[in-house]
Coordinates of C-alpha atoms in Angstrom, one line a residue:
M1 CA 16.8 -72.8 13.7
A2 CA 20.5 -71.7 14.1
Q3 CA 21.4 -68.9 16.5
W4 CA 23.0 -65.9 14.9
T5 CA 26.5 -65.5 16.4
S6 CA 28.3 -63.1 14.1
A7 CA 29.2 -59.7 15.5
V8 CA 31.3 -56.7 14.5
G9 CA 33.4 -55.2 17.3
A10 CA 34.3 -51.6 17.7
G11 CA 37.8 -51.9 16.3
Q12 CA 36.6 -53.8 13.2
L13 CA 33.8 -51.3 12.6
A14 CA 36.3 -48.4 12.9
R15 CA 38.5 -50.0 10.3
L16 CA 35.6 -50.6 7.9
L17 CA 34.4 -47.0 8.4
G18 CA 38.0 -45.7 7.9
S19 CA 38.1 -47.4 4.5
Q20 CA 34.9 -45.5 3.6
Q21 CA 36.5 -42.1 4.2
D22 CA 38.9 -42.7 1.3
R23 CA 36.0 -42.3 -1.2
P24 CA 36.3 -39.0 -3.1
A25 CA 33.6 -36.4 -2.7
G26 CA 32.2 -34.5 -5.7
P27 CA 33.5 -31.0 -6.3
G28 CA 31.7 -28.3 -4.4
T29 CA 30.2 -30.7 -1.9
R30 CA 30.1 -29.9 1.8
R31 CA 30.9 -32.4 4.6
P32 CA 27.9 -33.7 6.4
P33 CA 27.6 -33.6 10.2
A34 CA 29.6 -36.3 12.0
Y35 CA 26.4 -38.2 13.1
R36 CA 25.1 -38.2 9.5
A37 CA 28.5 -39.4 8.1
L38 CA 28.5 -42.2 10.7
A39 CA 25.0 -43.3 9.8
D40 CA 25.6 -43.2 6.1
G41 CA 28.9 -45.1 6.5
I42 CA 27.2 -47.9 8.5
R43 CA 24.3 -48.0 6.1
L44 CA 26.7 -48.4 3.1
L45 CA 28.6 -51.2 4.9
V46 CA 25.4 -53.1 5.5
L47 CA 24.2 -52.6 1.9
E48 CA 27.6 -53.8 0.6
G49 CA 27.3 -56.9 2.8
R50 CA 30.4 -56.1 4.8
V51 CA 28.5 -55.8 8.1
P52 CA 26.1 -58.7 9.0
V53 CA 22.5 -58.0 9.9
A54 CA 20.6 -60.3 12.1
A55 CA 16.8 -60.6 11.7

C-alpha cells in the first residue's frame, strides 16, 4: 500500500482560504466568529477536493 505524502503548507492554505473570502454573503447576514469562518473555509476546501485528506 502506498504511503500518503501530499501535504498543504501554511502559505498554500492561506492562499486557498483567501480565495474563499471573495465569495459574496447574502444581504443582512452577519459575519461569523473567526474560528467558525476558518473551520467553514477548511471544510469547504476539503469538500471541493482542493485540500487532500489522508485516511
